[in-house]
């Protein structure tokens, strides 16, 4: 296959937990090349499962750093063999799974800078990492470090006020604290700590890439208001940490030209610019092309909300991150474990396993469900931290069961009302809102109608099969013009518009308000969400 070199504009990477993706787009934002390397299948020598190692304690979860480097070598060779013309790539950016971290051995900067173009990069870098297996977002082995960090900062809420989140086991500050406490010599031999995103950027830059504001705000270390490291947080985790992290930068920053290694080995133009890489969740916000006031809802195995927020109020549930496309605003992230698997169970029990029957049952009941409301948590939920099935009738009395049609509507309305309430707790104002829906359940128009009614907002659908990778490509273009005050919205105006799916039913606002009141009253009977630590999401969750 030959790629027209005149069409190539920007390229992006997504270092996902189980694969590495690449996308190239032209100046009309058309995807002209895409490919991936699947870690388990294409790199079997690392013996990973789902791209990770789950250790014997079932809490520690890591990935081999050299596997990521070798995957990059492999995909670049595949592109070269396909006839891809690297010389026309003007800019590059990327995304990495959030919360993973990479530890560079002392002296590695010189090896990275002077890597021989005669060798695959993984051969040059094989001795560069003081920690060979990186802790990643699935790790939940740092509970004691989390408690220590919250205590040092004066409590979980105060930590959230500073960094956007209470202490989470997978967050990088707590992972660093664990490495320092258990292996102080390893920490001493570490000259730089990268996130997965800034690590990938470093490979292309031939130097240590800075951490961007957006991904950096998922570490329990960054003051999200001042966009600087929090000294009390750093001191609570490890000594000398600030010099090992470097200075954070705006997410649209151009970090510099591509390393000569890639010009010599693959024919990249020396003028190709590297734009700061960011986390996969922030990159997805860019890929979904969220604008101020928008909500993006991914309805998958777990349900995830991305919110564009002007004035956030950090809470004990959910996360506030710096906005990756507008450094003056913020994004909120809420993750709910009981998503499609919960919907599928109720479908099987109440609609004979048929989505058509499920949809008909949903249509046969009125909005508001005549005051009946349910909370459905098959597994311990993240937001709120609760488990079990809790049904309440119109008199706010707990009942053991509902008729099948009522059960179905109670599930869907309860799921969406929980999302609205927790979004508002984080500072989101539901006013002139547009909802962008994606994921499996976004294909069900009846479910989307309930979503529209609960939020009293129109729902649009978008195709985001590669939202993080596509968002990084958009961000690469944006990085070239961001210093001229050009917005991402201006950059991506040629991209396909979301499709209007449903609008609110007349009278939806009154029904939504009554549901909201019922949800607040009933939620007091659900286990207190602040009484226990939040569990880490399962492997197939999003956040």
Short mmCIF file of C-alpha atoms in Angstrom, two decimals:
data_model
loop_
_atom_site.label_atom_id
_atom_site.label_comp_id
_atom_site.label_asym_id
_atom_site.label_seq_id
_atom_site.Cartn_x
_atom_site.Cartn_y
_atom_site.Cartn_z
CA UNK A 1 0.00 0.00 0.00
CA UNK A 2 1.29 3.47 -0.85
CA UNK A 3 0.23 6.59 1.04
CA UNK A 4 -0.05 9.86 -0.88
CA UNK A 5 2.62 11.98 0.80
CA UNK A 6 0.95 15.27 -0.12
CA UNK A 7 -2.08 14.31 1.97
CA UNK A 8 -0.27 13.54 5.21
CA UNK A 9 -0.55 16.16 7.91
CA UNK A 10 -0.35 14.94 11.49
CA UNK A 11 0.07 11.67 13.30
CA UNK A 12 -0.86 10.46 16.75
CA UNK A 13 -0.27 7.54 19.08
CA UNK A 14 -2.37 5.93 21.77
CA UNK A 15 -0.46 3.73 24.23
CA UNK A 16 -3.43 1.79 25.56
CA UNK A 17 -3.23 -0.89 28.31
CA UNK A 18 -3.30 -3.77 25.79
CA UNK A 19 -2.16 -2.26 22.49
CA UNK A 20 -0.44 0.61 20.72
CA UNK A 21 -2.48 2.46 18.09
CA UNK A 22 -1.39 4.90 15.42
CA UNK A 23 -3.49 7.23 13.25
CA UNK A 24 -2.43 9.70 10.57
CA UNK A 25 -4.80 12.38 9.31
CA UNK A 26 -4.60 14.83 6.42
CA UNK A 27 -5.42 18.54 6.40
CA UNK A 28 -9.12 17.74 5.85
CA UNK A 29 -9.01 15.64 9.07
CA UNK A 30 -9.51 12.44 7.08
CA UNK A 31 -7.85 9.33 8.51
CA UNK A 32 -5.35 8.19 5.90
CA UNK A 33 -3.53 5.55 7.91
CA UNK A 34 -4.23 3.51 11.03
CA UNK A 35 -2.73 0.40 12.54
CA UNK A 36 -1.98 -1.17 15.89
CA UNK A 37 0.29 -3.60 17.71
CA UNK A 38 -1.45 -5.92 20.14
CA UNK A 39 0.87 -6.63 23.07
CA UNK A 40 -0.22 -10.18 23.93
CA UNK A 41 -0.49 -11.36 20.33
CA UNK A 42 2.32 -9.47 18.59
CA UNK A 43 4.84 -9.46 21.45
CA UNK A 44 4.32 -12.88 23.07
CA UNK A 45 7.86 -12.93 24.47
CA UNK A 46 6.75 -10.57 27.25
CA UNK A 47 4.09 -13.08 28.40
CA UNK A 48 1.53 -10.44 29.38
CA UNK A 49 -2.20 -10.98 29.76
CA UNK A 50 -4.18 -8.00 28.56
CA UNK A 51 -0.85 -6.19 28.28
CA UNK A 52 -0.17 -6.49 32.02
CA UNK A 53 1.29 -8.63 34.78
CA UNK A 54 -1.05 -9.28 37.71
CA UNK A 55 1.21 -10.12 40.66
CA UNK A 56 0.63 -12.81 43.27
CA UNK A 57 -0.96 -10.41 45.77
CA UNK A 58 -3.69 -9.67 43.15
CA UNK A 59 -3.25 -5.98 43.99
CA UNK A 60 -0.01 -5.12 42.20
CA UNK A 61 -0.44 -4.70 38.43
CA UNK A 62 2.42 -3.66 36.12
CA UNK A 63 3.48 -3.58 32.47
CA UNK A 64 7.01 -4.07 31.08
CA UNK A 65 8.42 -0.76 29.82
CA UNK A 66 10.51 -2.36 27.09
CA UNK A 67 7.37 -3.96 25.65
CA UNK A 68 6.02 -0.48 24.97
CA UNK A 69 9.29 0.59 23.30
CA UNK A 70 9.45 -2.57 21.19
CA UNK A 71 5.81 -2.05 20.13
CA UNK A 72 6.78 1.40 18.85
CA UNK A 73 9.69 -0.08 16.88
CA UNK A 74 7.37 -2.70 15.42
CA UNK A 75 4.64 -0.32 14.32
CA UNK A 76 7.10 2.11 12.74
CA UNK A 77 8.61 -0.75 10.73
CA UNK A 78 5.11 -1.78 9.62
CA UNK A 79 4.42 1.79 8.47
CA UNK A 80 7.73 1.91 6.61
CA UNK A 81 6.96 -1.39 4.85
CA UNK A 82 3.54 -0.08 3.81
CA UNK A 83 5.09 2.82 1.93
CA UNK A 84 4.10 5.50 4.42
CA UNK A 85 5.99 8.72 3.66
CA UNK A 86 7.15 10.02 7.03
CA UNK A 87 8.68 13.17 5.53
CA UNK A 88 5.28 14.84 5.19
CA UNK A 89 4.31 14.54 8.86
CA UNK A 90 4.21 18.10 10.21
CA UNK A 91 3.35 17.41 13.84
CA UNK A 92 2.83 14.54 16.22
CA UNK A 93 1.13 14.04 19.56
CA UNK A 94 -0.25 11.12 21.51
CA UNK A 95 -2.04 9.67 24.50
CA UNK A 96 -1.06 7.21 27.19
CA UNK A 97 -3.11 5.27 29.70
CA UNK A 98 -3.57 7.55 32.67
CA UNK A 99 -1.83 6.96 36.01
CA UNK A 100 0.96 4.68 34.71
CA UNK A 101 4.53 5.80 35.46
CA UNK A 102 8.03 5.15 34.07
CA UNK A 103 11.31 5.44 36.01
CA UNK A 104 14.46 6.44 34.11
CA UNK A 105 17.83 5.24 35.44
CA UNK A 106 20.57 7.83 36.04
CA UNK A 107 22.46 8.57 32.81
CA UNK A 108 19.57 7.54 30.53
CA UNK A 109 19.16 11.01 29.06
CA UNK A 110 22.43 10.65 27.13
CA UNK A 111 21.46 7.23 25.77
CA UNK A 112 18.06 8.56 24.70
CA UNK A 113 19.60 11.61 23.05
CA UNK A 114 22.33 9.68 21.23
CA UNK A 115 20.46 6.49 20.24
CA UNK A 116 21.96 4.93 17.11
CA UNK A 117 19.62 4.95 14.12
CA UNK A 118 21.21 1.63 13.11
CA UNK A 119 19.44 -0.13 15.99
CA UNK A 120 15.80 -0.53 17.01
CA UNK A 121 15.14 1.83 19.91
CA UNK A 122 14.36 -0.95 22.40
CA UNK A 123 17.89 -2.31 22.02
CA UNK A 124 19.43 1.06 22.86
CA UNK A 125 17.15 1.67 25.85
CA UNK A 126 17.17 -1.79 27.44
CA UNK A 127 19.29 -0.61 30.41
CA UNK A 128 17.57 2.72 30.92
CA UNK A 129 14.85 1.95 33.44
CA UNK A 130 15.40 1.66 37.18
CA UNK A 131 11.97 0.01 37.45
CA UNK A 132 11.57 -2.48 34.61
CA UNK A 133 7.84 -3.10 35.17
CA UNK A 134 5.79 0.08 35.40
CA UNK A 135 2.88 0.40 37.84
CA UNK A 136 -0.28 1.15 35.86
CA UNK A 137 -3.84 2.33 36.46
CA UNK A 138 -5.11 -1.13 37.49
CA UNK A 139 -2.74 -1.28 40.47
CA UNK A 140 -4.42 -1.11 43.89
CA UNK A 141 -1.47 -1.89 46.18
CA UNK A 142 -0.94 1.57 47.71
CA UNK A 143 -3.76 1.90 50.25
CA UNK A 144 -1.36 2.78 53.08
CA UNK A 145 0.32 5.47 50.96
CA UNK A 146 -3.10 6.92 50.14
CA UNK A 147 -4.00 7.18 53.81
CA UNK A 148 -0.65 8.82 54.59
CA UNK A 149 -1.07 11.38 51.80
CA UNK A 150 -4.59 12.32 52.88
CA UNK A 151 -3.42 12.65 56.50
CA UNK A 152 -0.48 14.85 55.46
CA UNK A 153 -2.80 17.16 53.52
CA UNK A 154 -5.37 17.47 56.28
CA UNK A 155 -7.92 14.99 54.98
CA UNK A 156 -9.36 13.56 51.77
CA UNK A 157 -11.47 16.62 50.92
CA UNK A 158 -8.57 19.02 51.36
CA UNK A 159 -6.41 16.85 49.09
CA UNK A 160 -9.22 16.91 46.52
CA UNK A 161 -9.44 20.70 46.85
CA UNK A 162 -5.74 20.96 45.98
CA UNK A 163 -5.24 18.21 43.38
CA UNK A 164 -8.76 17.58 42.03
CA UNK A 165 -9.13 14.09 43.57
CA UNK A 166 -8.92 12.37 46.92
CA UNK A 167 -6.08 9.83 47.16
CA UNK A 168 -6.48 6.88 44.79
CA UNK A 169 -4.34 3.76 44.77
CA UNK A 170 -3.54 3.99 41.08
CA UNK A 171 -2.53 7.68 41.16
CA UNK A 172 1.14 8.32 40.51
CA UNK A 173 2.07 10.14 43.71
CA UNK A 174 1.05 7.14 45.77
CA UNK A 175 2.88 4.77 43.43
CA UNK A 176 6.06 6.85 43.80
CA UNK A 177 5.65 6.83 47.59
CA UNK A 178 5.44 3.03 47.55
CA UNK A 179 8.60 2.67 45.43
CA UNK A 180 10.48 5.10 47.67
CA UNK A 181 9.42 3.36 50.89
CA UNK A 182 10.06 -0.19 49.66
CA UNK A 183 13.07 0.39 47.39
CA UNK A 184 14.87 3.60 48.41
CA UNK A 185 17.98 2.63 46.43
CA UNK A 186 15.92 2.19 43.27
CA UNK A 187 14.38 5.61 43.84
CA UNK A 188 17.85 7.09 44.43
CA UNK A 189 19.01 5.70 41.07
CA UNK A 190 16.03 7.29 39.27
CA UNK A 191 16.80 10.61 37.59
CA UNK A 192 13.42 11.21 35.96
CA UNK A 193 9.86 9.98 36.46
CA UNK A 194 7.51 10.13 33.47
CA UNK A 195 3.86 9.40 33.03
CA UNK A 196 3.11 6.93 30.25
CA UNK A 197 2.14 9.89 28.05
CA UNK A 198 5.29 11.95 28.67
CA UNK A 199 7.39 8.77 28.41
CA UNK A 200 6.04 8.17 24.88
CA UNK A 201 6.69 11.82 23.99
CA UNK A 202 10.26 11.46 25.31
CA UNK A 203 10.92 8.61 22.88
CA UNK A 204 10.12 10.90 19.94
CA UNK A 205 11.74 13.99 21.40
CA UNK A 206 15.04 12.30 22.24
CA UNK A 207 14.90 14.09 25.60
CA UNK A 208 12.80 13.95 28.74
CA UNK A 209 9.42 15.38 27.80
CA UNK A 210 7.57 17.41 30.44
CA UNK A 211 4.29 16.24 31.94
CA UNK A 212 1.31 18.21 30.62
CA UNK A 213 -1.19 19.90 32.94
CA UNK A 214 -4.08 17.60 32.07
CA UNK A 215 -2.43 14.23 32.60
CA UNK A 216 -0.45 15.70 35.50
CA UNK A 217 -3.69 16.46 37.33
CA UNK A 218 -4.32 12.71 37.65
CA UNK A 219 -1.37 12.18 39.99
CA UNK A 220 -2.52 13.59 43.38
CA UNK A 221 0.49 15.92 43.04
CA UNK A 222 -0.50 18.91 40.87
CA UNK A 223 -2.23 22.00 42.22
CA UNK A 224 -4.94 22.21 39.59
CA UNK A 225 -5.59 25.92 40.19
CA UNK A 226 -1.99 27.14 40.05
CA UNK A 227 -0.85 24.48 37.51
CA UNK A 228 2.22 23.74 39.63
CA UNK A 229 3.38 20.86 41.81
CA UNK A 230 2.07 20.94 45.37
CA UNK A 231 5.05 21.01 47.74
CA UNK A 232 3.13 19.37 50.63
CA UNK A 233 2.06 16.54 48.30
CA UNK A 234 5.58 16.08 46.94
CA UNK A 235 7.06 16.07 50.45
CA UNK A 236 4.50 13.51 51.61
CA UNK A 237 5.48 11.10 48.80
CA UNK A 238 9.28 11.19 48.41
CA UNK A 239 12.30 13.52 48.77
CA UNK A 240 13.72 15.28 45.73
CA UNK A 241 10.57 14.55 43.75
CA UNK A 242 10.16 17.92 42.03
CA UNK A 243 13.48 17.63 40.19
CA UNK A 244 12.55 14.11 39.08
CA UNK A 245 9.21 15.29 37.64
CA UNK A 246 10.36 18.43 35.85
CA UNK A 247 8.10 21.44 35.27
CA UNK A 248 4.57 20.75 33.99
CA UNK A 249 3.49 22.50 30.77
CA UNK A 250 0.22 23.45 29.02
CA UNK A 251 -1.25 20.52 27.11
CA UNK A 252 -1.00 22.30 23.76
CA UNK A 253 2.75 23.01 24.13
CA UNK A 254 5.11 22.34 21.26
CA UNK A 255 7.98 20.54 22.99
CA UNK A 256 10.46 20.76 20.14
CA UNK A 257 11.45 19.02 16.89
CA UNK A 258 11.51 15.27 16.47
CA UNK A 259 14.71 13.46 17.47
CA UNK A 260 17.31 13.03 14.67
CA UNK A 261 17.01 9.27 15.28
CA UNK A 262 13.66 9.23 13.43
CA UNK A 263 14.85 11.43 10.60
CA UNK A 264 17.81 9.14 10.00
CA UNK A 265 16.02 5.81 10.44
CA UNK A 266 12.57 6.54 8.95
CA UNK A 267 12.89 9.77 6.96
CA UNK A 268 10.90 12.14 9.16
CA UNK A 269 11.39 15.81 8.39
CA UNK A 270 13.66 17.47 10.97
CA UNK A 271 10.95 20.15 11.16
CA UNK A 272 8.30 17.72 12.47
CA UNK A 273 7.06 19.13 15.79
CA UNK A 274 6.30 17.10 18.93
CA UNK A 275 3.23 18.44 20.75
CA UNK A 276 2.83 17.47 24.41
CA UNK A 277 1.29 14.03 24.87
CA UNK A 278 -1.53 13.66 27.41
CA UNK A 279 -3.63 11.00 29.13
CA UNK A 280 -6.13 8.85 27.26
CA UNK A 281 -9.14 10.35 29.02
CA UNK A 282 -8.18 13.98 28.26
CA UNK A 283 -7.32 12.96 24.70
CA UNK A 284 -10.79 11.43 24.36
CA UNK A 285 -12.32 14.76 25.35
CA UNK A 286 -10.46 16.29 22.41
CA UNK A 287 -11.46 13.42 20.13
CA UNK A 288 -15.13 13.86 21.04
CA UNK A 289 -14.67 17.60 20.35
CA UNK A 290 -16.32 18.68 23.59
CA UNK A 291 -17.04 22.37 23.94
CA UNK A 292 -18.00 24.47 26.95
CA UNK A 293 -21.29 23.22 28.41
CA UNK A 294 -21.08 19.78 26.77
CA UNK A 295 -21.32 16.41 28.47
CA UNK A 296 -19.89 13.28 26.87
CA UNK A 297 -21.27 9.99 28.14
CA UNK A 298 -19.70 6.68 27.19
CA UNK A 299 -22.18 3.88 27.82
CA UNK A 300 -20.00 0.80 27.89
CA UNK A 301 -18.93 -1.95 30.28
CA UNK A 302 -18.45 0.91 32.69
CA UNK A 303 -20.20 4.22 32.12
CA UNK A 304 -17.96 7.30 31.97
CA UNK A 305 -18.81 11.00 31.96
CA UNK A 306 -16.53 13.72 30.62
CA UNK A 307 -17.61 17.24 31.54
CA UNK A 308 -16.29 20.63 30.43
CA UNK A 309 -16.43 22.77 33.60
CA UNK A 310 -15.66 26.45 34.12
CA UNK A 311 -15.79 26.55 37.93
CA UNK A 312 -15.37 23.05 39.40
CA UNK A 313 -16.00 22.03 43.00
CA UNK A 314 -13.78 19.00 43.74
CA UNK A 315 -15.53 16.26 45.71
CA UNK A 316 -14.71 12.94 47.32
CA UNK A 317 -16.14 11.17 44.26
CA UNK A 318 -15.02 11.82 40.72
CA UNK A 319 -12.00 13.70 39.42
CA UNK A 320 -11.27 17.25 38.31
CA UNK A 321 -8.55 17.50 35.66
CA UNK A 322 -7.11 20.46 33.80
CA UNK A 323 -8.80 20.80 30.42
CA UNK A 324 -6.46 19.50 27.66
CA UNK A 325 -7.69 21.96 25.01
CA UNK A 326 -8.29 25.08 27.15
CA UNK A 327 -5.88 25.58 30.04
CA UNK A 328 -8.19 28.17 31.65
CA UNK A 329 -10.99 25.64 32.20
CA UNK A 330 -11.36 22.12 33.59
CA UNK A 331 -12.72 18.71 32.78
CA UNK A 332 -14.45 16.43 35.23
CA UNK A 333 -14.37 12.67 34.99
CA UNK A 334 -16.87 10.33 36.62
CA UNK A 335 -16.68 6.56 36.28
CA UNK A 336 -19.51 4.12 37.12
CA UNK A 337 -18.67 0.42 37.16
CA UNK A 338 -22.25 -0.86 36.90
CA UNK A 339 -22.84 0.03 33.26
CA UNK A 340 -23.74 -2.27 30.41
CA UNK A 341 -23.33 -5.51 32.39
CA UNK A 342 -25.98 -4.30 34.82
CA UNK A 343 -28.27 -3.29 31.93
CA UNK A 344 -27.74 -6.66 30.28
CA UNK A 345 -28.65 -8.54 33.47
CA UNK A 346 -31.94 -6.67 33.85
CA UNK A 347 -32.59 -7.19 30.13
CA UNK A 348 -32.11 -10.94 30.55
CA UNK A 349 -34.32 -11.11 33.65
CA UNK A 350 -37.10 -8.76 32.57
CA UNK A 351 -37.08 -8.80 28.75
CA UNK A 352 -36.15 -12.39 27.83
CA UNK A 353 -32.69 -11.26 26.76
CA UNK A 354 -34.14 -9.08 23.98
CA UNK A 355 -33.25 -5.42 23.53
CA UNK A 356 -36.41 -4.98 21.45
CA UNK A 357 -38.55 -6.19 24.39
CA UNK A 358 -36.45 -4.05 26.73
CA UNK A 359 -37.13 -0.97 24.60
CA UNK A 360 -40.86 -1.71 24.37
CA UNK A 361 -41.05 -2.06 28.15
CA UNK A 362 -39.23 1.24 28.54
CA UNK A 363 -41.75 2.92 26.23
CA UNK A 364 -44.73 1.41 28.07
CA UNK A 365 -43.90 3.27 31.30
CA UNK A 366 -44.13 7.00 31.89
CA UNK A 367 -41.20 9.31 32.52
CA UNK A 368 -40.64 9.47 36.26
CA UNK A 369 -41.85 5.87 36.61
CA UNK A 370 -44.81 7.00 38.75
CA UNK A 371 -42.36 7.78 41.55
CA UNK A 372 -40.62 4.39 41.59
CA UNK A 373 -36.83 4.56 41.69
CA UNK A 374 -33.98 2.06 41.91
CA UNK A 375 -30.25 1.80 42.56
CA UNK A 376 -28.65 -1.19 40.84
CA UNK A 377 -25.10 -2.17 41.83
CA UNK A 378 -24.09 -5.77 41.06
CA UNK A 379 -20.49 -4.95 41.98
CA UNK A 380 -19.17 -2.37 44.42
CA UNK A 381 -19.75 0.95 42.70
CA UNK A 382 -17.21 3.76 42.48
CA UNK A 383 -19.70 6.65 42.45
CA UNK A 384 -21.22 6.28 45.05
CA UNK A 385 -19.38 3.51 46.89
CA UNK A 386 -22.33 1.15 47.34
CA UNK A 387 -23.39 -2.37 46.41
CA UNK A 388 -26.69 -4.23 46.07
CA UNK A 389 -30.15 -3.58 44.60
CA UNK A 390 -32.19 -0.89 46.35
CA UNK A 391 -35.79 -0.24 45.19
CA UNK A 392 -38.04 2.56 46.46
CA UNK A 393 -41.73 3.15 45.72
CA UNK A 394 -43.45 6.51 45.28
CA UNK A 395 -43.77 6.83 49.09
CA UNK A 396 -40.00 6.43 49.43
CA UNK A 397 -40.41 3.02 51.06
CA UNK A 398 -37.94 0.27 50.28
CA UNK A 399 -39.61 -2.61 48.41
CA UNK A 400 -38.28 -6.09 47.43
CA UNK A 401 -39.33 -6.06 43.76
CA UNK A 402 -40.92 -4.13 40.89
CA UNK A 403 -43.04 -5.30 37.93
CA UNK A 404 -40.76 -5.99 34.96
CA UNK A 405 -41.59 -2.79 33.06
CA UNK A 406 -41.13 -0.68 36.19
CA UNK A 407 -37.82 -2.45 36.93
CA UNK A 408 -36.45 -1.58 33.51
CA UNK A 409 -37.32 2.11 33.74
CA UNK A 410 -36.16 2.30 37.37
CA UNK A 411 -32.75 0.97 36.30
CA UNK A 412 -32.26 3.37 33.39
CA UNK A 413 -33.65 6.46 35.12
CA UNK A 414 -31.68 5.68 38.27
CA UNK A 415 -28.42 5.28 36.33
CA UNK A 416 -28.83 8.59 34.51
CA UNK A 417 -30.09 10.53 37.53
CA UNK A 418 -27.03 9.38 39.50
CA UNK A 419 -24.85 10.74 36.70
CA UNK A 420 -26.62 14.09 36.72
CA UNK A 421 -26.46 14.49 40.51
CA UNK A 422 -22.77 13.62 40.75
CA UNK A 423 -21.95 15.89 37.80
CA UNK A 424 -23.69 18.76 39.60
CA UNK A 425 -21.77 17.98 42.81
CA UNK A 426 -18.55 18.59 40.85
CA UNK A 427 -19.79 22.01 39.76
CA UNK A 428 -21.50 21.20 36.47
CA UNK A 429 -24.49 23.44 35.70
CA UNK A 430 -27.11 21.72 33.54
CA UNK A 431 -28.10 24.68 31.39
CA UNK A 432 -28.05 24.84 27.58
CA UNK A 433 -26.37 21.45 27.72
CA UNK A 434 -25.59 19.22 24.77
CA UNK A 435 -24.99 15.53 25.48
CA UNK A 436 -22.66 13.52 23.25
CA UNK A 437 -23.33 9.79 23.68
CA UNK A 438 -21.13 6.94 22.60
CA UNK A 439 -20.67 3.27 23.47
CA UNK A 440 -22.91 0.24 22.98
CA UNK A 441 -26.07 1.57 24.66
CA UNK A 442 -25.93 4.75 22.56
CA UNK A 443 -27.41 2.70 19.70
CA UNK A 444 -30.66 2.23 21.68
CA UNK A 445 -32.90 5.22 20.99
CA UNK A 446 -35.26 4.46 23.87
CA UNK A 447 -32.40 4.51 26.37
CA UNK A 448 -31.18 7.77 24.86
CA UNK A 449 -34.67 9.24 25.27
CA UNK A 450 -34.49 8.61 29.03
CA UNK A 451 -31.04 10.20 29.10
CA UNK A 452 -32.40 13.25 27.27
CA UNK A 453 -35.36 13.57 29.65
CA UNK A 454 -33.30 13.20 32.83
CA UNK A 455 -30.85 15.92 31.76
CA UNK A 456 -33.54 17.91 29.90
CA UNK A 457 -31.06 18.24 27.03
CA UNK A 458 -30.73 17.05 23.41
CA UNK A 459 -28.62 13.94 22.88
CA UNK A 460 -26.27 13.55 19.94
CA UNK A 461 -24.40 10.42 18.95
CA UNK A 462 -20.81 10.26 17.76
CA UNK A 463 -18.55 7.54 16.43
CA UNK A 464 -15.51 7.47 18.71
CA UNK A 465 -13.94 4.07 18.10
CA UNK A 466 -10.50 5.72 18.36
CA UNK A 467 -11.38 8.86 20.31
CA UNK A 468 -8.10 9.12 22.24
CA UNK A 469 -5.93 8.56 19.19
CA UNK A 470 -8.03 10.83 16.98
CA UNK A 471 -8.09 13.45 19.73
CA UNK A 472 -4.30 13.36 19.84
CA UNK A 473 -4.14 13.92 16.09
CA UNK A 474 -6.44 16.93 16.47
CA UNK A 475 -4.26 18.18 19.32
CA UNK A 476 -1.16 17.82 17.14
CA UNK A 477 -2.69 20.20 14.59
CA UNK A 478 -3.90 22.50 17.34
CA UNK A 479 -0.42 22.65 18.86
CA UNK A 480 0.90 24.24 15.67
CA UNK A 481 -1.49 27.20 15.97
CA UNK A 482 -2.45 27.35 19.67
CA UNK A 483 0.01 30.15 20.44
CA UNK A 484 -1.94 32.33 17.97
CA UNK A 485 -5.08 31.91 20.14
CA UNK A 486 -6.71 29.54 17.67
CA UNK A 487 -9.11 27.22 19.49
CA UNK A 488 -9.37 23.47 18.98
CA UNK A 489 -12.97 24.02 17.82
CA UNK A 490 -11.63 26.14 14.93
CA UNK A 491 -9.07 23.47 14.07
CA UNK A 492 -11.60 20.60 13.91
CA UNK A 493 -14.53 22.36 12.23
CA UNK A 494 -14.09 20.13 9.16
CA UNK A 495 -14.65 16.98 11.22
CA UNK A 496 -18.06 15.26 10.91
CA UNK A 497 -20.71 16.79 13.17
CA UNK A 498 -22.42 14.69 15.87
CA UNK A 499 -25.86 13.38 14.83
CA UNK A 500 -28.96 14.53 16.73
CA UNK A 501 -30.61 11.41 18.16
CA UNK A 502 -33.37 12.62 20.52
CA UNK A 503 -34.70 15.76 22.20
CA UNK A 504 -36.37 16.02 25.62
CA UNK A 505 -40.02 15.00 25.92
CA UNK A 506 -42.28 18.01 26.66
CA UNK A 507 -42.50 18.39 30.45
CA UNK A 508 -39.18 16.57 31.00
CA UNK A 509 -37.85 19.30 33.28
CA UNK A 510 -40.64 18.80 35.86
CA UNK A 511 -40.18 15.02 35.80
CA UNK A 512 -36.40 15.41 36.12
CA UNK A 513 -36.74 17.71 39.12
CA UNK A 514 -39.06 15.27 40.90
CA UNK A 515 -36.73 12.36 40.15
CA UNK A 516 -33.80 14.35 41.47
CA UNK A 517 -35.57 14.99 44.76
CA UNK A 518 -36.50 11.31 45.10
CA UNK A 519 -32.92 10.29 44.33
CA UNK A 520 -31.53 12.58 47.03
CA UNK A 521 -34.00 11.27 49.63
CA UNK A 522 -33.44 7.64 48.77
CA UNK A 523 -29.65 7.87 48.53
CA UNK A 524 -29.45 8.34 52.29
CA UNK A 525 -30.40 4.66 52.60
CA UNK A 526 -27.49 3.56 50.41
CA UNK A 527 -24.19 2.91 52.29
CA UNK A 528 -22.29 6.13 52.98
CA UNK A 529 -19.99 6.78 50.05
CA UNK A 530 -17.33 8.40 52.20
CA UNK A 531 -17.10 5.68 54.84
CA UNK A 532 -14.74 3.39 52.90
CA UNK A 533 -11.99 3.78 50.38
CA UNK A 534 -13.05 3.70 46.76
CA UNK A 535 -12.09 0.42 45.08
CA UNK A 536 -10.07 0.44 41.88
CA UNK A 537 -12.14 -0.22 38.74
CA UNK A 538 -11.95 -3.67 37.14
CA UNK A 539 -9.67 -4.34 34.18
CA UNK A 540 -12.30 -3.53 31.55
CA UNK A 541 -13.42 -0.24 33.09
CA UNK A 542 -12.56 3.00 31.37
CA UNK A 543 -11.16 5.40 33.94
#
